[in-house]
Short mmCIF file of C-alpha atoms in Angstrom, two decimals:
data_model
loop_
_atom_site.label_atom_id
_atom_site.label_comp_id
_atom_site.label_asym_id
_atom_site.label_seq_id
_atom_site.Cartn_x
_atom_site.Cartn_y
_atom_site.Cartn_z
CA MET A 168 -285.00 219.92 202.26
CA ASP A 169 -283.27 218.58 199.17
CA SER A 170 -280.06 219.84 197.63
CA ARG A 171 -279.96 217.40 194.73
CA GLY A 172 -279.30 218.67 191.22
CA ASP A 173 -282.09 219.92 189.00
CA GLU A 174 -282.33 216.84 186.83
CA GLU A 175 -282.95 214.57 189.81
CA ILE A 176 -285.99 216.52 190.94
CA GLY A 177 -287.35 217.04 187.47
CA THR A 178 -286.84 220.75 186.81
CA GLY A 179 -285.73 220.05 183.27
CA TYR A 180 -282.20 221.43 183.70
CA SER A 181 -278.98 219.44 184.01
CA SER A 182 -277.24 221.94 186.27
CA ILE A 183 -277.73 225.01 188.42
CA THR A 184 -275.50 226.96 186.03
CA GLU A 185 -277.67 226.07 183.06
CA ARG A 186 -280.81 227.14 184.87
CA GLU A 187 -279.36 230.44 186.09
CA GLY A 188 -278.09 231.18 182.61
CA MET A 189 -281.64 230.92 181.26
CA LEU A 190 -283.53 232.71 184.04
CA GLY A 191 -283.37 236.46 184.66
CA PHE A 192 -284.98 238.45 187.43
CA ASN A 193 -288.06 240.29 186.22
CA ASP A 194 -288.71 243.48 188.18
CA ASN A 195 -291.65 244.51 186.00
CA ILE A 196 -294.09 241.87 187.19
CA ARG A 197 -296.78 243.32 189.50
CA ASP A 198 -296.83 241.32 192.73
CA TYR A 199 -300.33 239.94 192.62
CA ASP A 200 -299.50 237.97 193.90
CA ILE A 201 -307.05 226.80 208.91
CA PRO A 202 -307.07 224.08 209.52
CA PHE A 203 -305.90 220.52 209.40
CA TYR A 204 -308.65 217.94 208.93
CA ARG A 205 -308.46 214.20 209.04
CA LYS A 206 -311.33 211.72 209.22
CA LYS A 207 -311.04 208.06 209.95
CA ASN A 208 -313.88 205.93 211.27
CA PHE A 209 -315.94 209.15 211.13
CA ARG A 210 -313.76 211.03 213.64
CA LEU A 211 -313.04 214.71 213.04
CA ALA A 212 -310.01 216.62 214.23
CA ALA A 213 -308.54 219.93 213.20
CA ILE A 214 -305.39 221.96 213.62
CA ALA A 215 -303.88 224.85 211.69
CA GLY A 216 -300.46 226.45 211.83
CA ALA A 217 -298.52 223.62 213.43
CA GLY A 218 -300.65 221.13 211.55
CA ILE A 219 -299.34 222.23 208.20
CA ILE A 220 -295.75 221.79 209.36
CA VAL A 221 -296.68 218.29 210.53
CA PHE A 222 -298.13 217.60 207.08
CA ILE A 223 -295.03 218.81 205.25
CA THR A 224 -292.68 217.11 207.69
CA PHE A 225 -294.58 213.88 207.16
CA LEU A 226 -293.92 213.97 203.42
CA VAL A 227 -290.28 214.95 204.01
CA ILE A 228 -289.84 211.96 206.31
CA VAL A 229 -291.57 209.71 203.81
CA LEU A 230 -289.24 210.95 201.07
CA VAL A 231 -286.13 210.31 203.18
CA LEU A 232 -287.29 206.85 204.23
CA ILE A 233 -288.19 205.81 200.71
CA SER A 234 -284.97 207.19 199.24
CA HIS A 235 -282.99 205.21 201.84
CA HIS A 236 -285.07 202.11 201.17
CA SER A 237 -284.71 202.41 197.41
CA SER A 238 -280.92 202.63 197.63
CA LYS A 239 -280.93 199.13 199.15
CA ASN A 240 -284.01 197.51 197.72
CA ASP A 241 -286.20 198.13 194.69
CA SER A 242 -289.27 196.51 196.24
CA PRO A 243 -292.20 198.84 197.05
CA ILE A 244 -292.55 200.25 200.54
CA ARG A 245 -295.79 201.06 202.36
CA LEU A 246 -295.93 203.42 205.30
CA ASN A 247 -298.82 204.04 207.63
CA ARG A 248 -300.12 207.24 206.06
CA PRO A 249 -303.46 208.61 204.89
CA LYS A 250 -304.29 207.49 201.38
CA ASN A 251 -305.11 210.96 200.03
CA LEU A 252 -303.64 214.37 200.84
CA ILE A 253 -305.46 217.65 200.10
CA PHE A 254 -303.81 221.01 200.73
CA LEU A 255 -305.70 224.30 200.44
CA ILE A 256 -304.27 227.83 200.51
CA SER A 257 -306.37 230.97 200.86
CA ASP A 258 -303.91 233.44 199.34
CA GLY A 259 -303.76 236.84 201.04
CA TYR A 260 -306.30 235.82 203.69
CA GLY A 261 -305.96 237.44 207.10
CA PRO A 262 -308.03 237.57 210.30
CA ALA A 263 -310.02 240.63 209.15
CA SER A 264 -310.92 238.81 205.93
CA VAL A 265 -312.52 236.08 208.01
CA GLY A 266 -314.58 238.58 209.98
CA LEU A 267 -315.64 240.40 206.82
CA ALA A 268 -316.84 237.23 205.09
CA ARG A 269 -318.57 235.92 208.21
CA THR A 270 -320.58 239.12 208.57
CA MET A 271 -321.45 239.27 204.87
CA SER A 272 -322.57 235.64 204.87
CA ASN A 273 -325.44 236.43 207.27
CA SER A 274 -324.26 233.53 209.40
CA SER A 275 -322.58 233.29 212.76
CA LYS A 276 -320.10 230.80 211.32
CA LEU A 277 -318.35 230.09 208.05
CA PRO A 278 -318.05 226.41 207.02
CA MET A 279 -314.34 226.49 207.90
CA ASP A 280 -314.78 228.09 211.32
CA PRO A 281 -315.16 224.86 213.33
CA PHE A 282 -311.77 223.68 212.09
CA ILE A 283 -309.66 226.76 212.87
CA ARG A 284 -306.95 225.94 215.41
CA GLY A 285 -304.31 228.66 215.16
CA LEU A 286 -302.30 231.18 213.17
CA VAL A 287 -299.27 230.92 210.91
CA ALA A 288 -296.36 233.35 211.28
CA SER A 289 -295.37 234.60 207.83
CA ARG A 290 -292.00 236.00 206.78
CA SER A 291 -289.42 235.13 204.18
CA SER A 292 -285.64 234.86 204.30
CA SER A 293 -285.30 238.26 202.67
CA SER A 294 -288.10 240.22 204.38
CA LEU A 295 -290.42 240.38 207.37
CA VAL A 296 -293.21 240.69 204.78
CA THR A 297 -293.29 237.65 202.52
CA ASP A 298 -294.50 237.45 198.96
CA SER A 299 -296.50 234.50 197.63
CA ALA A 300 -293.46 232.80 196.10
CA ALA A 301 -291.52 232.55 199.35
CA GLY A 302 -294.70 231.89 201.31
CA ALA A 303 -295.66 228.93 199.15
CA THR A 304 -292.10 227.59 198.99
CA ALA A 305 -292.09 227.37 202.81
CA TYR A 306 -295.10 225.07 202.53
CA SER A 307 -294.01 223.09 199.47
CA CYS A 308 -290.36 222.55 200.44
CA ALA A 309 -290.27 223.12 204.24
CA HIS A 310 -287.65 225.77 203.43
CA ARG A 311 -287.73 229.49 204.05
CA THR A 312 -286.50 231.36 200.99
CA ASN A 313 -286.24 234.82 199.44
CA ASN A 314 -289.14 236.74 198.00
CA ARG A 315 -289.74 235.94 194.31
CA PHE A 316 -287.93 232.55 194.55
CA ILE A 317 -290.01 229.57 193.40
CA ALA A 318 -289.04 226.29 195.15
CA VAL A 319 -285.42 227.43 195.25
CA THR A 320 -283.40 228.00 198.42
CA PRO A 321 -281.69 231.33 199.22
CA ASP A 322 -278.43 229.87 197.91
CA HIS A 323 -280.11 229.11 194.55
CA LEU A 324 -280.50 225.36 195.02
CA PRO A 325 -283.79 223.76 193.89
CA CYS A 326 -285.67 222.12 196.74
CA GLY A 327 -287.82 219.04 196.19
CA THR A 328 -291.51 219.77 196.76
CA THR A 329 -294.30 217.84 198.44
CA MET A 330 -296.00 217.39 195.06
CA GLU A 331 -292.84 215.98 193.51
CA SER A 332 -292.47 213.61 196.46
CA ALA A 333 -296.07 212.50 196.08
CA ILE A 334 -295.67 211.82 192.34
CA GLN A 335 -292.17 210.39 192.18
CA GLN A 336 -291.71 208.57 195.48
CA LEU A 337 -295.24 207.74 196.63
CA HIS A 338 -296.69 207.19 193.12
CA MET A 339 -299.77 209.22 193.95
CA LYS A 340 -302.01 210.87 191.37
CA SER A 341 -301.88 214.66 191.56
CA GLY A 342 -303.76 217.84 190.77
CA ILE A 343 -303.65 221.62 191.00
CA ILE A 344 -306.80 223.80 191.05
CA VAL A 345 -306.53 227.60 191.25
CA THR A 346 -308.40 230.76 190.28
CA SER A 347 -305.24 232.57 189.16
CA SER A 348 -303.00 231.60 186.31
CA LEU A 349 -301.64 228.12 186.98
CA THR A 350 -298.20 229.68 186.56
CA ASP A 351 -298.72 232.15 189.42
CA ALA A 352 -296.37 232.04 192.38
CA THR A 353 -298.30 229.77 194.74
CA PRO A 354 -299.14 226.85 192.42
CA ALA A 355 -295.77 227.28 190.73
CA SER A 356 -293.99 226.69 194.04
CA PHE A 357 -295.41 223.15 194.19
CA SER A 358 -294.72 222.30 190.56
CA SER A 359 -291.63 224.12 189.27
CA HIS A 360 -288.27 225.64 190.17
CA VAL A 361 -287.27 229.11 188.96
CA LEU A 362 -285.26 231.98 190.40
CA ASP A 363 -287.96 234.53 189.69
CA ARG A 364 -291.73 234.20 189.80
CA GLY A 365 -292.01 236.29 186.64
CA SER A 366 -290.64 233.42 184.52
CA GLN A 367 -294.15 232.14 183.88
CA GLN A 368 -293.57 230.67 180.43
CA LEU A 369 -290.84 228.46 181.85
CA ILE A 370 -293.05 227.55 184.80
CA ALA A 371 -295.75 226.37 182.38
CA GLN A 372 -293.24 224.18 180.54
CA GLN A 373 -292.06 222.58 183.77
CA GLN A 374 -295.60 221.98 185.01
CA ILE A 375 -296.61 220.16 181.83
CA SER A 376 -293.51 217.96 182.14
CA LYS A 377 -294.16 216.97 185.77
CA ASN A 378 -296.74 214.22 185.09
CA ILE A 379 -299.42 216.10 187.04
CA ASN A 380 -302.79 214.48 186.31
CA LEU A 381 -305.04 217.52 186.70
CA LEU A 382 -304.40 221.21 186.06
CA LEU A 383 -307.38 223.59 186.30
CA GLY A 384 -307.11 227.39 186.30
CA GLY A 385 -306.08 230.30 184.12
CA GLY A 386 -302.99 231.18 182.10
CA ASP A 387 -303.81 230.37 178.49
CA GLN A 388 -301.32 232.99 177.30
CA PHE A 389 -298.53 230.74 178.61
CA TYR A 390 -299.92 227.32 177.66
CA SER A 391 -300.99 228.24 174.13
CA ASN A 392 -297.29 228.58 173.30
CA ILE A 393 -296.47 224.98 174.25
CA THR A 394 -299.22 223.04 172.47
CA PRO A 395 -296.82 220.37 171.07
CA LEU A 396 -295.54 219.64 174.59
CA ILE A 397 -299.10 219.41 175.93
CA GLN A 398 -299.99 216.95 173.17
CA GLN A 399 -296.81 214.97 173.77
CA GLN A 400 -297.74 214.64 177.44
CA LYS A 401 -301.20 213.35 176.36
CA TYR A 402 -303.38 215.90 178.12
CA THR A 403 -307.09 216.15 177.40
CA THR A 404 -307.67 219.91 177.12
CA ILE A 405 -310.81 221.88 177.99
CA TYR A 406 -311.38 225.63 177.81
CA ASN A 407 -314.74 226.53 179.35
CA SER A 408 -317.19 225.60 182.06
CA SER A 409 -319.62 223.82 179.76
CA SER A 410 -316.83 221.54 178.50
CA LEU A 411 -315.86 220.81 182.10
CA SER A 412 -319.44 219.82 182.92
CA HIS A 413 -319.75 217.71 179.77
CA LEU A 414 -316.51 215.88 180.51
CA LEU A 415 -317.62 215.23 184.09
CA ASN A 416 -320.99 213.82 183.04
CA SER A 417 -319.63 211.69 180.22
CA SER A 418 -316.79 210.35 182.39
CA LEU A 419 -319.16 209.46 185.23
CA SER A 420 -321.53 207.75 182.78
CA SER A 421 -318.75 205.67 181.24
CA ASN A 422 -316.95 205.25 184.58
CA SER A 423 -313.76 206.32 182.80
CA PHE A 424 -311.95 209.64 183.18
CA PRO A 425 -308.99 210.71 181.02
CA GLU A 426 -305.75 210.11 182.90
CA LYS A 427 -304.49 213.69 182.42
CA ILE A 428 -306.63 216.82 182.05
CA LEU A 429 -305.61 220.42 181.41
CA GLY A 430 -308.39 222.98 181.88
CA ILE A 431 -307.47 226.57 180.99
CA PHE A 432 -310.36 229.02 181.39
CA SER A 433 -308.86 232.47 180.88
CA PRO A 434 -305.80 234.19 179.38
CA LEU A 435 -304.45 234.99 182.86
CA ASN A 436 -306.58 235.00 186.03
CA LEU A 437 -310.15 233.75 186.23
CA PRO A 438 -312.71 236.53 186.78
CA TYR A 439 -313.63 237.37 190.33
CA GLU A 440 -316.58 235.35 191.62
CA ILE A 441 -318.60 238.57 191.91
CA ASP A 442 -318.05 239.16 188.17
CA ARG A 443 -318.68 235.62 186.95
CA PRO A 444 -322.32 236.33 185.89
CA ASP A 445 -320.89 238.47 183.07
CA PHE A 446 -319.08 235.45 181.60
CA GLY A 447 -321.94 232.95 181.31
CA ALA A 448 -320.87 229.33 180.90
CA GLU A 449 -317.32 230.22 179.97
CA VAL A 450 -315.71 230.26 183.40
CA PRO A 451 -316.21 227.69 186.20
CA SER A 452 -316.20 228.64 189.86
CA LEU A 453 -313.60 227.34 192.29
CA SER A 454 -316.14 225.03 193.90
CA GLN A 455 -317.12 223.60 190.49
CA MET A 456 -313.49 222.88 189.69
CA VAL A 457 -312.91 221.27 193.10
CA ASN A 458 -316.00 219.09 192.70
CA PHE A 459 -314.67 217.96 189.31
CA GLY A 460 -311.13 217.46 190.59
CA LEU A 461 -312.12 215.28 193.52
CA LYS A 462 -314.22 213.02 191.29
CA HIS A 463 -311.48 212.83 188.66
CA LEU A 464 -308.61 212.02 191.01
CA HIS A 465 -310.67 209.56 193.04
CA SER A 466 -311.63 207.76 189.83
CA ILE A 467 -308.12 207.41 188.40
CA SER A 468 -306.19 206.78 191.63
CA ASP A 469 -305.25 203.39 193.00
CA ASP A 470 -304.28 202.36 196.53
CA ASN A 471 -301.52 205.01 196.50
CA GLY A 472 -304.16 207.75 196.52
CA PHE A 473 -303.79 211.32 195.31
CA PHE A 474 -302.35 214.70 196.31
CA LEU A 475 -304.54 217.69 195.40
CA PHE A 476 -303.49 221.33 195.79
CA ILE A 477 -306.27 223.96 195.84
CA GLU A 478 -305.89 227.74 196.03
CA GLY A 479 -308.39 230.54 196.52
CA SER A 480 -306.01 232.75 194.56
CA ARG A 481 -308.04 235.88 194.03
CA ILE A 482 -308.68 236.60 197.69
CA ASP A 483 -305.17 238.02 197.46
CA HIS A 484 -305.86 239.99 194.28
CA ALA A 485 -308.89 241.64 195.89
CA GLY A 486 -306.67 242.64 198.81
CA HIS A 487 -304.16 244.20 196.44
CA GLN A 488 -306.98 246.19 194.87
CA ASN A 489 -308.50 247.01 198.29
CA ASP A 490 -311.77 245.56 196.97
CA ALA A 491 -313.86 244.44 199.95
CA ALA A 492 -316.81 243.18 197.89
CA ALA A 493 -314.64 241.05 195.62
CA GLN A 494 -312.72 239.70 198.60
CA TYR A 495 -315.67 238.55 200.66
CA MET A 496 -317.22 236.86 197.60
CA GLU A 497 -313.91 235.06 196.92
CA THR A 498 -313.80 233.98 200.56
CA LEU A 499 -317.34 232.60 200.51
CA GLU A 500 -316.57 230.68 197.32
CA TYR A 501 -313.42 229.28 198.94
CA ASN A 502 -315.60 228.05 201.79
CA LYS A 503 -317.89 226.34 199.25
CA ALA A 504 -314.84 224.52 197.89
CA TRP A 505 -313.99 223.51 201.46
CA GLU A 506 -317.47 222.00 201.83
CA HIS A 507 -316.85 219.83 198.75
CA VAL A 508 -313.64 218.58 200.36
CA ILE A 509 -315.38 217.77 203.65
CA ASP A 510 -318.20 216.03 201.77
CA PHE A 511 -315.66 213.92 199.89
CA ILE A 512 -313.96 212.83 203.10
CA THR A 513 -317.25 212.18 204.88
CA ASN A 514 -319.04 210.31 202.11
CA VAL A 515 -316.43 208.99 199.68
CA ASP A 516 -312.99 208.33 201.19
CA PRO A 517 -312.46 208.83 204.94
CA ASN A 518 -308.79 207.88 204.62
CA THR A 519 -307.91 211.43 203.60
CA MET A 520 -305.87 214.13 205.28
CA VAL A 521 -306.55 217.80 204.51
CA VAL A 522 -304.59 220.86 205.56
CA ALA A 523 -305.73 224.44 204.94
CA SER A 524 -303.77 227.58 205.63
CA SER A 525 -302.90 231.03 204.29
CA ASP A 526 -299.56 232.36 203.11
CA HIS A 527 -299.85 236.02 204.19
CA GLU A 528 -302.35 238.85 204.58
CA THR A 529 -302.89 241.38 201.80
CA GLY A 530 -304.13 244.95 202.03
CA GLY A 531 -304.16 245.52 205.79
CA LEU A 532 -307.96 245.39 205.96
CA THR A 533 -309.69 246.93 209.00
CA LEU A 534 -313.35 246.46 209.85
CA GLY A 535 -314.01 250.04 210.84
CA ASN A 536 -312.47 253.43 210.05
CA GLU A 537 -312.27 256.88 211.60
CA ALA A 538 -315.09 258.27 209.47
CA LEU A 539 -317.88 256.07 210.87
CA TYR A 540 -316.52 255.58 214.42
CA TYR A 541 -317.17 252.21 216.09
CA THR A 542 -319.20 250.71 213.27
CA TRP A 543 -319.15 249.63 209.65
CA GLU A 544 -322.04 249.08 207.26
CA PRO A 545 -322.47 245.62 205.67
CA ASP A 546 -325.69 246.67 203.94
CA THR A 547 -323.81 249.31 201.97
CA LEU A 548 -321.31 246.68 200.84
CA ARG A 549 -324.12 244.33 199.80
CA LYS A 550 -325.16 246.90 197.19
CA VAL A 551 -321.91 246.28 195.31
CA LYS A 552 -322.57 243.91 192.39
CA ARG A 553 -319.24 243.95 190.54
CA SER A 554 -315.57 244.25 191.44
CA SER A 555 -313.81 247.58 191.07
CA GLU A 556 -311.73 245.92 188.36
CA ARG A 557 -314.89 245.11 186.41
CA ILE A 558 -316.46 248.54 187.03
CA VAL A 559 -313.40 250.17 185.45
CA SER A 560 -313.42 247.66 182.60
CA LEU A 561 -317.12 248.32 181.89
CA THR A 562 -316.43 252.05 181.99
CA MET A 563 -313.71 251.82 179.36
CA GLU A 564 -315.78 249.46 177.20
CA SER A 565 -318.84 251.71 177.30
CA LYS A 566 -317.56 255.26 177.20
CA GLY A 567 -317.05 255.70 173.45
CA SER A 568 -316.63 259.46 172.93
CA ARG A 569 -318.19 260.33 176.29
CA ASP A 570 -316.24 261.76 179.21
CA THR A 571 -314.63 258.98 181.26
CA MET A 572 -315.69 260.43 184.62
CA GLU A 573 -319.28 260.75 183.50
CA VAL A 574 -319.44 257.07 182.54
CA LEU A 575 -317.49 256.01 185.63
CA GLU A 576 -319.98 257.75 187.91
CA GLU A 577 -322.83 255.88 186.20
CA MET A 578 -321.04 252.54 186.55
CA MET A 579 -320.22 253.16 190.19
CA GLY A 580 -323.87 253.83 190.87
CA THR A 581 -325.17 250.87 188.87
CA TRP A 582 -322.62 248.28 189.92
CA GLY A 583 -320.97 249.78 193.00
CA GLY A 584 -324.04 251.10 194.76
CA VAL A 585 -322.35 254.49 195.12
CA TRP A 586 -324.26 257.56 193.89
CA ASN A 587 -323.67 261.28 194.43
CA LEU A 588 -319.90 261.31 194.77
CA THR A 589 -318.50 263.89 197.16
CA ALA A 590 -316.05 266.48 195.90
CA GLU A 591 -313.22 264.64 197.68
CA GLU A 592 -314.18 261.27 196.17
CA LYS A 593 -314.56 262.78 192.71
CA GLY A 594 -311.20 264.53 192.98
CA LYS A 595 -309.35 261.28 193.77
CA LEU A 596 -311.08 259.43 190.94
CA GLU A 597 -310.37 262.21 188.45
CA GLY A 598 -306.71 262.17 189.44
CA ALA A 599 -306.54 258.43 188.77
CA VAL A 600 -308.34 258.81 185.43
CA LYS A 601 -305.81 261.42 184.29
CA LYS A 602 -302.93 259.02 185.02
CA GLY A 603 -304.41 256.57 182.51
CA ASP A 604 -303.72 253.48 184.66
CA ASP A 605 -306.82 251.28 184.93
CA TYR A 606 -305.34 249.25 187.78
CA ASN A 607 -304.73 252.32 189.96
CA LEU A 608 -308.17 253.64 189.02
CA SER A 609 -309.74 250.40 190.24
CA ILE A 610 -308.02 250.88 193.61
CA GLU A 611 -309.47 254.37 193.93
CA VAL A 612 -312.93 252.98 193.09
CA SER A 613 -312.44 250.36 195.82
CA ARG A 614 -311.41 252.97 198.35
CA VAL A 615 -314.48 255.08 197.67
CA VAL A 616 -316.69 252.02 198.23
CA SER A 617 -314.79 250.95 201.36
CA GLY A 618 -314.95 254.48 202.77
CA ARG A 619 -318.72 254.51 202.36
CA CYS A 620 -318.90 251.15 204.18
CA GLY A 621 -316.63 252.15 207.06
CA LEU A 622 -313.82 249.80 206.02
CA GLY A 623 -310.13 250.69 205.91
CA TRP A 624 -307.02 249.51 204.07
CA THR A 625 -303.44 250.32 205.05
CA THR A 626 -301.63 249.18 201.90
CA ARG A 627 -301.94 247.88 198.33
CA TYR A 628 -299.46 245.14 199.15
CA HIS A 629 -298.84 242.39 201.68
CA THR A 630 -298.50 242.78 205.44
CA GLY A 631 -296.58 240.79 208.03
CA VAL A 632 -299.59 239.97 210.19
CA ASP A 633 -300.06 236.34 211.34
#
């Protein structure tokens, strides 16, 4: 979309050579990596797939028109566009994920169901199976690129993003709300330019320098290293859910929000929604953050409006870990966030466009497996009260001098609803325990649970499904 030099689009580097000299490819990073809605005069319409391309193309056209106008005239330009733009991504969310969450919700429809209008074909320039970096760059830049590239074209040129256009050319307020680290591939692709998604410290530095008004998510391990820059950019910082609530209430009472807010609620990713009860008031939910973000940006924005990016990040992580319980809970929470967006458009500012889509599917989930034959068992899945990640964590925290398998079996019964492991199940878990890799052990825990429920997974990674 834009082949200008780095300095022009605000990456913080004066040349491509300088950037490439500072960035190396990091092969050790684990790849953790709908609809269009617009209301005006209380009319509802929805598209997905093609709708998101329309949305991105709209901003690209706006950028071109304004750049052409500015070269001749410094006076402001107004185009006939929605005042506010909201873009949501459900990372790693495929068709089976929708069916899983719908069944587990005890409802015939999810809140987003009435707005679904199509599918998005996902692939990158380097592979038929995209990663989140290339997937998000296609949305943010209207450019296909290579896996691991963040808002950079295959020929290593930075591409201007929709968020940069909104801030720099349209003078909109802006925000990013995610449940992963803010430096993860998807949010990074709207707010930074690096050759490898593993360069998260550099991504954090670029994000803080972009004049983004609201940043809510995880990643304290990257932002704690740049405190002077955060202070220089005049961010109000908050670190837990209670502080977020206090700031919301005090700002609403005084009718005055801080102009720039940075909320960092975990060292890396926020806990899964299914695990959040273990963290008390420390960690907000996605829907709580979205509720805050909409009120904040609406309060500080003028007639130019705002651009808000929202991601249900950990839907993808649950797919990587083959964790059906964690995934459906993440999906239901994402739908709660969607309801906040619809409520905002309906009751606060109808002149708002919203686009929601996914970047790829993760895990190759199937609702049914060979063991149960033409059925799967939601009631068995409802017995699961913690993610496999958390079950393994609780096992390691609690075992002391006890045998790991003994404690793991107790935790799987208490929190996973799985008692009386079969010899085959126990053998796979014991093999994972011996390897000493908690992440791989969590996947084996997930597979035991999914097997009991009649669910299947084909991979720990992404798939190329629409």
